[in-house]
Coordinates of C-alpha atoms in Angstrom, one line a residue:
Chain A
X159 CA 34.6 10.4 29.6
X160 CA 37.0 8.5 32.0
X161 CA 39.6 9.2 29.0
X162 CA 40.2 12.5 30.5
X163 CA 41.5 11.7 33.9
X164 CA 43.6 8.9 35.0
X165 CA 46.4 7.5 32.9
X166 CA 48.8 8.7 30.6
X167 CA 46.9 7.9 26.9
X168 CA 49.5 9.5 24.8
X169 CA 48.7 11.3 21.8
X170 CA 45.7 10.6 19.1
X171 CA 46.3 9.4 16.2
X172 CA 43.1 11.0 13.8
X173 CA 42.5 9.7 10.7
X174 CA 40.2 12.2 8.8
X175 CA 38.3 12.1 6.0
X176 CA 36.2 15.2 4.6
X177 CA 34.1 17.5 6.3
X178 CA 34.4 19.7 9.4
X179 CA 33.6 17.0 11.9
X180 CA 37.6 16.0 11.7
X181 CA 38.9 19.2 12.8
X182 CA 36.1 20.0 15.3
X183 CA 37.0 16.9 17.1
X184 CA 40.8 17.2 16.9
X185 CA 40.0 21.1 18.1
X186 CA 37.8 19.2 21.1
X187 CA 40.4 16.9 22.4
X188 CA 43.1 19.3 21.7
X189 CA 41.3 22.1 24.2
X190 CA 41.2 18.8 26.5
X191 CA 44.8 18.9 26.5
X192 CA 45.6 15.7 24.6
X193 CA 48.1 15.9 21.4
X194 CA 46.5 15.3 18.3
X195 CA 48.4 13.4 15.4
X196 CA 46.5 14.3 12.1
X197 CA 46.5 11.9 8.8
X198 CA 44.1 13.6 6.5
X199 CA 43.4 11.1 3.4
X200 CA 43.9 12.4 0.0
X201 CA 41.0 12.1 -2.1
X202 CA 38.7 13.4 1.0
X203 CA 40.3 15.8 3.4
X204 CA 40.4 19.4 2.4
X205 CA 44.5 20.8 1.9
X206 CA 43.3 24.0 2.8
X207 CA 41.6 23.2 5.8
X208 CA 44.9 21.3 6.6
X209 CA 47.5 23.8 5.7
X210 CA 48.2 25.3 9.1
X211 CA 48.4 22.0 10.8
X212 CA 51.3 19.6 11.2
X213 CA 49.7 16.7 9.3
X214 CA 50.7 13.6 7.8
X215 CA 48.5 12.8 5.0
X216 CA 48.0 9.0 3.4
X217 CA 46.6 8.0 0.6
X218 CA 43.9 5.4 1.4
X219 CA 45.6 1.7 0.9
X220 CA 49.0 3.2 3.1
X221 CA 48.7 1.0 5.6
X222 CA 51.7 0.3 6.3
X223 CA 52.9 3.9 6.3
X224 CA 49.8 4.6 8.4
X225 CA 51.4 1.9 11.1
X226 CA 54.8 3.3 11.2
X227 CA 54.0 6.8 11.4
X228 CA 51.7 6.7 14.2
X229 CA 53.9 3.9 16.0
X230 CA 56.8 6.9 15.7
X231 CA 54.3 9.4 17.0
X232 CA 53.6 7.5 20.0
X233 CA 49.8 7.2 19.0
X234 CA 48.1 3.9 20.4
X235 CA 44.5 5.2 20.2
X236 CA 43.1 6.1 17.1
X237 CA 40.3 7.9 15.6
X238 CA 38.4 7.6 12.2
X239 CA 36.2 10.6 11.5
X240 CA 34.6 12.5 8.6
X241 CA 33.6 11.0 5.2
X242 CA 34.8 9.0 2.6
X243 CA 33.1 8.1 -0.3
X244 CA 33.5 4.5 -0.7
X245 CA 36.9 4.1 -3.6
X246 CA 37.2 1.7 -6.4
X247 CA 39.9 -1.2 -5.3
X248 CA 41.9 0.6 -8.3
X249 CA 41.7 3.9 -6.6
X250 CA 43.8 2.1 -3.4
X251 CA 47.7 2.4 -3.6
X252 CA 48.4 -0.2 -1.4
X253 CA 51.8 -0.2 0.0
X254 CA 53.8 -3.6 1.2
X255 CA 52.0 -4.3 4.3
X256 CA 48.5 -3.1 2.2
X257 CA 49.2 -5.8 -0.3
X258 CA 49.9 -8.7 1.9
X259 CA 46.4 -7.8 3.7
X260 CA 44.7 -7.4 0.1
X261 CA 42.5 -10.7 0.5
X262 CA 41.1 -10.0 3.6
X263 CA 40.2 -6.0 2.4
X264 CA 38.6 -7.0 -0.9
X265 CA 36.0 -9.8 1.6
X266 CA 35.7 -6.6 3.3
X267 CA 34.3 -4.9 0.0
X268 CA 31.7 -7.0 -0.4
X269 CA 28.7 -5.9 1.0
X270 CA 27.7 -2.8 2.7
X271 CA 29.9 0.3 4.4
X272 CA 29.4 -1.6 7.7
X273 CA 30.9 -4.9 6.5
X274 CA 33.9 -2.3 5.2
X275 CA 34.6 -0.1 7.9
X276 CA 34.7 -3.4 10.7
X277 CA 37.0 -5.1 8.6
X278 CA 39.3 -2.4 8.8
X279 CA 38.7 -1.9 12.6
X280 CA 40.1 -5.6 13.2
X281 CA 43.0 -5.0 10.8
X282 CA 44.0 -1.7 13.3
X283 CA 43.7 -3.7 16.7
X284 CA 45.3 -6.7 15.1
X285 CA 48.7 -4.2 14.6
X286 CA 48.4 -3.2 18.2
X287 CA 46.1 0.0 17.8
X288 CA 42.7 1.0 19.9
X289 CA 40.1 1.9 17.9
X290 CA 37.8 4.4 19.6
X291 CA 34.6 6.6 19.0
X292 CA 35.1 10.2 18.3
X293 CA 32.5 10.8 21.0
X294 CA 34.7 8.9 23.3
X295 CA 37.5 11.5 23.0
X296 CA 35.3 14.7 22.3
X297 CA 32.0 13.8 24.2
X298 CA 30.6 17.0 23.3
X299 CA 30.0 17.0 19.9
X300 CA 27.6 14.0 21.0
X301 CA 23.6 15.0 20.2
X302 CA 22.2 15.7 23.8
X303 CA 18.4 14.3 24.5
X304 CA 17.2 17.5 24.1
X305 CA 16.2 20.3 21.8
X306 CA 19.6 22.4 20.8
X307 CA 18.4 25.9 20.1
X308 CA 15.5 28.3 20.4
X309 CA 12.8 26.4 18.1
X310 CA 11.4 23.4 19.4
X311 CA 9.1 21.0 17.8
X312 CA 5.1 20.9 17.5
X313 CA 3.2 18.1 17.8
X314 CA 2.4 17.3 14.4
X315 CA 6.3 17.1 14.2
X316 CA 7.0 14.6 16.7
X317 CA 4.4 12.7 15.0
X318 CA 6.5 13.0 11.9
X319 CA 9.8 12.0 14.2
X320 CA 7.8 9.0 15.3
X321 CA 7.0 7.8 12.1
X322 CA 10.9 8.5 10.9
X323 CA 12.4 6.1 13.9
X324 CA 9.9 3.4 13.0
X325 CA 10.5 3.5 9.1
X326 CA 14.8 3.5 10.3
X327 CA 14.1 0.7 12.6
X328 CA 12.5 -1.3 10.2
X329 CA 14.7 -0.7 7.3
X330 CA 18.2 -0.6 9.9
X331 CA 18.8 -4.5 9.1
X332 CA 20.0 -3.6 5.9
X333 CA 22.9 -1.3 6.1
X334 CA 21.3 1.4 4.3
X335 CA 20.9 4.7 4.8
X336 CA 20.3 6.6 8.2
X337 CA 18.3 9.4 7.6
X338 CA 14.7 9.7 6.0
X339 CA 12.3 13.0 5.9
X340 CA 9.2 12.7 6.9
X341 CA 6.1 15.0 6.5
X342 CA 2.7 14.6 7.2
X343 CA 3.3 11.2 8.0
X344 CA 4.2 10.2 5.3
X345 CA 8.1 9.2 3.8
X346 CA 9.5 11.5 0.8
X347 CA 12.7 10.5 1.1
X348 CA 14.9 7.7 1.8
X349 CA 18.5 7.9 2.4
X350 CA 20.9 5.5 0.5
X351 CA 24.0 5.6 -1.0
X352 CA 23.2 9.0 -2.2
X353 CA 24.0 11.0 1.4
X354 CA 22.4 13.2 3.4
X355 CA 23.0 16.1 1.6
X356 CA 21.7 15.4 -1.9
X357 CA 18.8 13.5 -0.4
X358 CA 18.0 17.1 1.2
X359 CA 18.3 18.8 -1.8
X360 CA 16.3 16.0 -3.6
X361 CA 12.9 16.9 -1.6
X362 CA 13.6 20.6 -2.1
X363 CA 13.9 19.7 -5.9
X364 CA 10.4 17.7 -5.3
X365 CA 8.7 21.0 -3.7
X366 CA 9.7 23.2 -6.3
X367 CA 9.0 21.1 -9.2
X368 CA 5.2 20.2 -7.0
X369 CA 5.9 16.6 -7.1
X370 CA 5.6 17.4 -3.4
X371 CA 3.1 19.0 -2.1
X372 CA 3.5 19.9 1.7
X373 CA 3.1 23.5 2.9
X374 CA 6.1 25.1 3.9
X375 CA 7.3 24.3 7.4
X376 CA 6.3 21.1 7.5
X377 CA 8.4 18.1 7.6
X378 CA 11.4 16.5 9.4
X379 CA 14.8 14.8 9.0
X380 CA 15.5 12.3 11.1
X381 CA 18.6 10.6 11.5
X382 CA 20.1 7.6 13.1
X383 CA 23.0 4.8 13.5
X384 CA 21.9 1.6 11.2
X385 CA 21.8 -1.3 13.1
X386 CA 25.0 -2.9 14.1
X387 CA 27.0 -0.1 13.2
X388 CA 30.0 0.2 14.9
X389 CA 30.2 3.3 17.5
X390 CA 33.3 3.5 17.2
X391 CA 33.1 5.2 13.5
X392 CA 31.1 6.2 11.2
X393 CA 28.1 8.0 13.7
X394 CA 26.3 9.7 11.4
X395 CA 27.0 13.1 11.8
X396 CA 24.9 16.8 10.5
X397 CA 26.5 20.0 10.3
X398 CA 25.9 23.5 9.5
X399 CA 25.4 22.2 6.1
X400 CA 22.6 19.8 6.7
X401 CA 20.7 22.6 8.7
X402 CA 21.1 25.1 5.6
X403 CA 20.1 21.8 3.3
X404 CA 17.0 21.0 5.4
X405 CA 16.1 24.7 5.6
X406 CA 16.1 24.8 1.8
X407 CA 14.1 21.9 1.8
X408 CA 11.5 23.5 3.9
X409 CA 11.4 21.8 6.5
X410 CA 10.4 22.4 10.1
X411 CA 13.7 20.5 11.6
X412 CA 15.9 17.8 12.1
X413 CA 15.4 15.1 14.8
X414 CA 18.7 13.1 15.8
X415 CA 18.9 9.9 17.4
X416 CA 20.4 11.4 21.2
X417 CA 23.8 9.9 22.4
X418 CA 24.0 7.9 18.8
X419 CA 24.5 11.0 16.2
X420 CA 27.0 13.5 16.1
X421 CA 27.4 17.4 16.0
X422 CA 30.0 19.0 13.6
X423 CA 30.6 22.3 15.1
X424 CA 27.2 22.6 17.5
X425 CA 27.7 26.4 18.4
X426 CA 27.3 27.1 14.7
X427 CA 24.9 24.6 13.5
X428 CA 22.6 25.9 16.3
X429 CA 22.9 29.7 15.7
X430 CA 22.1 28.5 11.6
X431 CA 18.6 26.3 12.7
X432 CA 18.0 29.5 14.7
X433 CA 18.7 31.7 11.9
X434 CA 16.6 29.7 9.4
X435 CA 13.8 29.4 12.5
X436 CA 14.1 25.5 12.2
X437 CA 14.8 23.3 15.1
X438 CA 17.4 20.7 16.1
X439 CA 16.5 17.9 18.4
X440 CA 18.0 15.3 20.4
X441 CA 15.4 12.2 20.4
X442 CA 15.4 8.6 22.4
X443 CA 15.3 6.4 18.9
X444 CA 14.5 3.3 21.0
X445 CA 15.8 0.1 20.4
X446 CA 16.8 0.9 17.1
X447 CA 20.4 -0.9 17.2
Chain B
X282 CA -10.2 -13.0 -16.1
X283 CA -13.9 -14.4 -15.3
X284 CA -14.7 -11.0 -16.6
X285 CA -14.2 -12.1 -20.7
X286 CA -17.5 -14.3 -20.1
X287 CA -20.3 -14.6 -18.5
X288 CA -22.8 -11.6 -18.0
X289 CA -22.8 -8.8 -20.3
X290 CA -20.7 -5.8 -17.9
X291 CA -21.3 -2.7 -19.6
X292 CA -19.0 0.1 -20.9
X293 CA -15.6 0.5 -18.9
X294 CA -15.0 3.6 -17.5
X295 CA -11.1 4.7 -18.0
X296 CA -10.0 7.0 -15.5
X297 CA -6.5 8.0 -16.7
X298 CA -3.5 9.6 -15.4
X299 CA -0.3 10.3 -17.2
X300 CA 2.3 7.4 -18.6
X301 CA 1.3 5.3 -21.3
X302 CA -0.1 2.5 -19.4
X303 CA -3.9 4.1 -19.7
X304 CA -3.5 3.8 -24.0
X305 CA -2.3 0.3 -23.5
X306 CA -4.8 -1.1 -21.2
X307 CA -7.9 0.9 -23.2
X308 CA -6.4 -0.7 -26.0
X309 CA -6.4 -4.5 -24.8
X310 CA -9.7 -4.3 -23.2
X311 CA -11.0 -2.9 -26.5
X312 CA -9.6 -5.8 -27.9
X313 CA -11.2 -7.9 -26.0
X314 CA -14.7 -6.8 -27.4
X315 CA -15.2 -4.4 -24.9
X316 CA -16.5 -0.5 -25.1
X317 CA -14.2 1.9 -23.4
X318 CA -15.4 5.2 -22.0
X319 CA -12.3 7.3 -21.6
X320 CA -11.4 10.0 -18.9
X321 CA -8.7 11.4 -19.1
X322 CA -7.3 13.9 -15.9
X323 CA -6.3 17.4 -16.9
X324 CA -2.7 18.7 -15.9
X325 CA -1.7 14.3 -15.9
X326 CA -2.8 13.0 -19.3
X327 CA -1.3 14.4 -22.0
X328 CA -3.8 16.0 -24.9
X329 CA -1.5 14.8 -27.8
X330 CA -2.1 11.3 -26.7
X331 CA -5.8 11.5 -26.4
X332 CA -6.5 13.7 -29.7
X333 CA -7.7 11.2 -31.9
X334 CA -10.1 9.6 -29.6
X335 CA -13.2 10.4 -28.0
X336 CA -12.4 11.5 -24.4
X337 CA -14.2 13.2 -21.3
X338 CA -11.8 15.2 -19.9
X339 CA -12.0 15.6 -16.0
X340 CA -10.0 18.1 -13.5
X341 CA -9.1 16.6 -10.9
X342 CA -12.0 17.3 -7.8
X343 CA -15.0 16.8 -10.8
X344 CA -16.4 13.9 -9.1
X345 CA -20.1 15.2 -9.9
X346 CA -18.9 15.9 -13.3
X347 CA -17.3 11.9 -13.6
X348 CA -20.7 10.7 -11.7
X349 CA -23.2 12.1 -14.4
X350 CA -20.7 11.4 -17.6
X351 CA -20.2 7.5 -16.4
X352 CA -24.0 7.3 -15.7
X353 CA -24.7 8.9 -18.7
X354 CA -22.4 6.3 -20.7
X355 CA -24.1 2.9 -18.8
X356 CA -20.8 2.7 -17.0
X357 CA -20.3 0.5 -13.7
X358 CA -16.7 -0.6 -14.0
X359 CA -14.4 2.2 -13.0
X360 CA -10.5 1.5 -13.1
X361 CA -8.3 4.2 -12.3
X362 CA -5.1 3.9 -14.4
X363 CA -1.8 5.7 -14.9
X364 CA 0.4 8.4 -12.9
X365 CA -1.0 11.4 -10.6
X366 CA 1.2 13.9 -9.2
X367 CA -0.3 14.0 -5.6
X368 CA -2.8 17.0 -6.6
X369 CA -2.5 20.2 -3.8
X370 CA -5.6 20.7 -2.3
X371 CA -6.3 24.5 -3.8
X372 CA -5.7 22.4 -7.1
X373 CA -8.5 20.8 -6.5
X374 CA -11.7 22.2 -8.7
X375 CA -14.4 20.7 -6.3
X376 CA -17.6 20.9 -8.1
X377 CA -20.9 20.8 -6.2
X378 CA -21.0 16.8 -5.2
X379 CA -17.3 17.0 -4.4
X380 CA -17.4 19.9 -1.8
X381 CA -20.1 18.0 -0.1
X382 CA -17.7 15.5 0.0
X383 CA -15.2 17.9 0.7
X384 CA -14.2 16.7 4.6
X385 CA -13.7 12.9 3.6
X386 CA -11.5 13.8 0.9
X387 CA -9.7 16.5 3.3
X388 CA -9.4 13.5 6.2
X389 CA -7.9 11.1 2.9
X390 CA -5.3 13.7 2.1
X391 CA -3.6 13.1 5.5
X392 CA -1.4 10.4 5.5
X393 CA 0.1 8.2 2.0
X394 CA -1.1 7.5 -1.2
X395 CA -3.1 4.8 -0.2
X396 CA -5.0 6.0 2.5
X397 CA -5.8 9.0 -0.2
X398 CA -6.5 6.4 -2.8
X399 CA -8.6 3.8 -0.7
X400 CA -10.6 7.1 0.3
X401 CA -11.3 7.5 -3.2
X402 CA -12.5 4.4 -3.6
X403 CA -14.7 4.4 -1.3
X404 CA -16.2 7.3 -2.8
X405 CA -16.5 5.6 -5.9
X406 CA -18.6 2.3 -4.7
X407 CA -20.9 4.3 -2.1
X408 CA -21.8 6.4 -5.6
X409 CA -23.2 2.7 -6.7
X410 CA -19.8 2.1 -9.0
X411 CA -17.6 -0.8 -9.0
X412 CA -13.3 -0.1 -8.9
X413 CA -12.0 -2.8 -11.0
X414 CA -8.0 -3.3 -10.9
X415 CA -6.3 -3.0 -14.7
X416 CA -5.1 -6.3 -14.7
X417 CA -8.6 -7.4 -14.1
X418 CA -9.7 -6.1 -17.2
X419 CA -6.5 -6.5 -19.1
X420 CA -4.6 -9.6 -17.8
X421 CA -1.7 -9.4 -20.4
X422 CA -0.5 -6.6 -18.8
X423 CA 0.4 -8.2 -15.5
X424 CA 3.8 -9.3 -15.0
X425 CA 4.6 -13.5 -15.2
X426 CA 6.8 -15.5 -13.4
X427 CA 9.7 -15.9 -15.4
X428 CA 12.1 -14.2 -17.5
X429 CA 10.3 -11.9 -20.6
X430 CA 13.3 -11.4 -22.8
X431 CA 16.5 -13.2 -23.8
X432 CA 18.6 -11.6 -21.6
X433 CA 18.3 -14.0 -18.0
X434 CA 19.5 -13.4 -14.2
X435 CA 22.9 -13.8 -13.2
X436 CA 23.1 -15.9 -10.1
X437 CA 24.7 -12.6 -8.6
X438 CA 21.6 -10.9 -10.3
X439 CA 19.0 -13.7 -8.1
X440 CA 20.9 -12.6 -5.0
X441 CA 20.7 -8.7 -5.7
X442 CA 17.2 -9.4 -6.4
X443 CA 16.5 -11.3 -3.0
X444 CA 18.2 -8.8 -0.7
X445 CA 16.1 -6.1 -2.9
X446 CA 12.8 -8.4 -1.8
X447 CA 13.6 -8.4 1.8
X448 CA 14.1 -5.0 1.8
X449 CA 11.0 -3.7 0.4
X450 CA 9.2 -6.5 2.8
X451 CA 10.5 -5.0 5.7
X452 CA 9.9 -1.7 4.6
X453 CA 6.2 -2.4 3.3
X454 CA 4.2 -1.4 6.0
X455 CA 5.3 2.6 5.8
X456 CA 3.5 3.2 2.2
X457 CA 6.7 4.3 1.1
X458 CA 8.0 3.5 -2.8
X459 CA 7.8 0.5 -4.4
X460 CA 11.0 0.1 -5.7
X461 CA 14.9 -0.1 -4.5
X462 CA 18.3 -0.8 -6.4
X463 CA 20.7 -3.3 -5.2
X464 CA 24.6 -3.8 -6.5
X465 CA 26.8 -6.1 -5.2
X466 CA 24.4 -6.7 -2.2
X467 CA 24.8 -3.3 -0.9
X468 CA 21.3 -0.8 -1.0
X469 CA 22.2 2.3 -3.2
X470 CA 18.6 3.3 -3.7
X471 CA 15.3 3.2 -1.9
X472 CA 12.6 5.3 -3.9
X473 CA 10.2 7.3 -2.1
X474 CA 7.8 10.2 -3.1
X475 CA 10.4 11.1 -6.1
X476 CA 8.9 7.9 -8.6
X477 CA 11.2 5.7 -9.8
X478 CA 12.6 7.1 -13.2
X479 CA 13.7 9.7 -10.7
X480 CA 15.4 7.1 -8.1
X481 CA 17.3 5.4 -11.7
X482 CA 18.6 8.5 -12.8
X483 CA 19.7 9.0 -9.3
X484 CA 21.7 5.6 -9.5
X485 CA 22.9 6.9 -12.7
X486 CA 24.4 10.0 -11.1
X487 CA 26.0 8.4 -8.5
X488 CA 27.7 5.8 -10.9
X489 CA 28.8 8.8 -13.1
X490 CA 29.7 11.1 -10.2
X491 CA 31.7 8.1 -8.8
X492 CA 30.0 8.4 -5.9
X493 CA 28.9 4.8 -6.2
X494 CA 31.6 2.6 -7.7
X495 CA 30.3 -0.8 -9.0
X496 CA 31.2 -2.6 -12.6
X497 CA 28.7 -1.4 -15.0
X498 CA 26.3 -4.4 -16.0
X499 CA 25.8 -5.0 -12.5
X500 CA 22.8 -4.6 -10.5
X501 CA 19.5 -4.8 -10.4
X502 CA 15.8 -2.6 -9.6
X503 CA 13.3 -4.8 -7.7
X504 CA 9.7 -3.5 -7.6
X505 CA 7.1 -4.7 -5.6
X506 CA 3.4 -3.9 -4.3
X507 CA 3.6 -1.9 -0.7
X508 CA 1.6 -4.0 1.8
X509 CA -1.9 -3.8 1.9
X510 CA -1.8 -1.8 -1.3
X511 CA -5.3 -1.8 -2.9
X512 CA -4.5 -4.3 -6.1
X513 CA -7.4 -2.3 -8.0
X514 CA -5.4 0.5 -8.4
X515 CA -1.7 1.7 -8.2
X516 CA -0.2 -1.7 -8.6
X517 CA 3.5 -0.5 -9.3
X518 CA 3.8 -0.5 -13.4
X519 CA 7.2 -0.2 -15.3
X520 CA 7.2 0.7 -19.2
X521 CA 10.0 1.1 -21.9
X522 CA 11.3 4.3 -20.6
X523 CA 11.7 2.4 -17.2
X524 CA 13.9 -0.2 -19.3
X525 CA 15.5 2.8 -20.8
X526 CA 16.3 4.5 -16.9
X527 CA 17.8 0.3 -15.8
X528 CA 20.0 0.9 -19.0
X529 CA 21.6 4.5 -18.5
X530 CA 21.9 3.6 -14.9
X531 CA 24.2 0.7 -15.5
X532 CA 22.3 -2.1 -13.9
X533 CA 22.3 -6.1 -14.9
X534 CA 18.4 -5.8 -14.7
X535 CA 15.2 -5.4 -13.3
X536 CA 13.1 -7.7 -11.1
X537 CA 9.2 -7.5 -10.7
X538 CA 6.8 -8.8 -8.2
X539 CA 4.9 -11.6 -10.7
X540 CA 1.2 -10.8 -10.8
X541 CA 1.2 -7.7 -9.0
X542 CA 2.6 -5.2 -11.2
X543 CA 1.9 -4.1 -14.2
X544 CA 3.7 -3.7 -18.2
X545 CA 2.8 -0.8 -20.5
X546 CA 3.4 -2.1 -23.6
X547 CA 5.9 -5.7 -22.8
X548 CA 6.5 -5.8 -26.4
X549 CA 8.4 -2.6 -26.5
X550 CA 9.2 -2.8 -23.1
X551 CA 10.8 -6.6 -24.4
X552 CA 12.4 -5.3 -27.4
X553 CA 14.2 -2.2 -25.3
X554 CA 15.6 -4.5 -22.6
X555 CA 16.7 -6.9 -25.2
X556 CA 18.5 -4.3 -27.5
X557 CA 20.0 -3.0 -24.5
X558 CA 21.2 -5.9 -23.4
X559 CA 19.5 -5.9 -19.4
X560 CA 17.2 -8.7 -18.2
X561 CA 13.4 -8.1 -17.3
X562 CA 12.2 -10.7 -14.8
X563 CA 9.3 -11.4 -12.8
X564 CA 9.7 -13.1 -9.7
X565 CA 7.6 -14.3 -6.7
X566 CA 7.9 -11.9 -4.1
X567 CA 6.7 -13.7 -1.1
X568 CA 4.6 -13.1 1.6
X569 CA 4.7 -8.8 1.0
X570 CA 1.5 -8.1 1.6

């Protein structure tokens, strides 16, 4: 927030994965009047979405091109936004710089997303770069403690929200997941490596087929950071698609950890949970992290 | 285990669900000298599986119905045994003892499996009968400590298993699933109300999908009791079609708490893991529940 006034910070360098979170955030700091520099990565940003926009896309592994191209830009700060499915170390075509780093990015593979992404973080500051949150540079798109459009929860629903924050503090330790549903107290689904989406369509799946038997309308997502996880990236994010995907799983909303989760295109995503007559709420998850 | 001498106990009654654990454990306590009443559940057991022997079929919500056929039958032993899709309550075909039971069983239905099943159980002992767990009856179906076919843990295996341990420990309290999948030390799968052939074909997906990018032949499914699970029923069971899930979903194995969870048929269930190459192993889980 102090971003905006003050010093000169240049322009952005934004590295973007898939999704619409990328280009709602360089559309954000844009209408802030900052330049945005964009490097979509094949394999995970759309080309359509980019074809109107200057970008300069990398395959993931181009470091090295990565540091030369943003250094020419004039981009200190940098942001890494939108999703990436994890790749095979086969899938990487590391140039020179890459390859001398290769020891230290393969430790970073072991172990979970988190153990990943902060490896990576240290490799960017150690070449002179900032790392910074994309809430940091578009604060809007950050979940407000508060409920976003014109449904708001019942009771029985915060006691499902409840529930959700306790079962994601408990579980947070462990680099999993950060969403769970939740319906009449009880946990149907648990987020892992599957993704928010699919594990939305898996309780829908589990209503129709009456493995699941909860009336319609009843039921929350709730979503958090894990534990640990670095602010700087990887927030968990919903979009419009997560509304439609917990609307088809008959839900009665999605509960969001407030200042900690964030908002792919809001105005949208709210007039869809109003469409579908679910809510959207901003929650205080506690010391969850 | 007391139970194969001493006092003479009766005729067992054999509540059964679906899976093929209810056959296998009617078929070891027969063995053991004892008379087995069976009662099978419409809309869980399957008819072709109970064809050729004498069975009192029950809908779910006969409890009178159960009552005066166990009476009838000089049953006291109850066990319950086998899978039940969480019935909906207008699925329910109360008969005149169950209606008036009809608010207990309503308050039950709120909140996890157990609280329904310890409900139930209630029931059961206040109508003068006595819930015995399946292992009780038939010991040989309860996992040992140590490996069951010739395939053994890889030290990489033993610490896949242990992060899988912790993980269901911290998660035990929420009545959740019983079961996870752990590669390279990383979560991909937590099960929840979906059962776990579903959460293994899940794994399977993501493998295939890409998704999820480990070497095949590695990782492991680790099952455990929730906390405070009632042993005398629902004590998480694997069979061969589980072995058959571990295989397609490209894992090293499968880990099982020792002495709290249960094999349908471990000679098949042995034979499958060994022909497929994947290690079955039971292992002290600790201070779960």
């Amino acid at each position: 927030m102090r971003a905006e006034t003050g010093a000169p910070q240049g322009p952005l360098a934004l590295i973007c994965g898939g999704g619409s979170l990328p280009l709602a955030v360089a559309d954000s700091v844009a209408a802030r009047g900052r330049e945005v520099v964009l490097f979509p990565l094949h394999g995970a940003a759309k080309p359509a979405d980019f074809a109107a926009r200057p970008s300069r896309w990398l395959h993931v592994g181009e470091f090295g091109k990565f540091v030369r191209l943003a250094r020419a830009a004039g981009c200190r700060d940098v942001v890494l936004i939108g999703s990436l499915a994890r790749p095979a170390l086969w899938q990487i075509r590391p140039d020179w710089r890459t390859l001398r780093l290769m020891p230290r990015i393969i430790a970073a593979f072991r172990g979970g997303d988190d153990h990943l992404l902060s490896g990576i973080a240290r490799l960017m500051e150690e070449h002179g770069f900032r790392l910074v949150g994309a809430h940091e540079v578009a604060p809007q798109i950050l979940t407000p403690a508060s409920t976003l459009g014109r449904v708001a929860p019942l009771p029985r629903d915060r006691d499902d929200i409840a529930l959700g924050l306790d079962f994601l503090r408990a579980s947070a330790a462990f680099d999993v997941g950060q969403a769970v549903v939740v319906a009449e107290r009880r946990v149907l689904a648990v987020e892992a490596a599957e993704g928010t989406d699919e594990m939305l369509a898996r309780v829908a799946h589990m209503r129709a087929s009456g493995r699941v038997r909860v009336p319609a309308g009843c039921g929350v997502m709730v979503k958090a950071p894990k534990q640990g996880q670095d602010r700087r990236f990887d927030l968990p994010a919903i979009g419009p698609q997560t509304v439609e995907g917990a609307a088809r799983a008959g839900l009665a909303g999605i509960a969001l950890a407030a200042g900690e989760t964030l908002l792919a295109e809001p105005a949208r995503l709210v007039a869809v949970a109003d469409r579908a007559g679910i809510f959207v709420v901003g929650v205080a998850a506690g010391p969850l992290s």
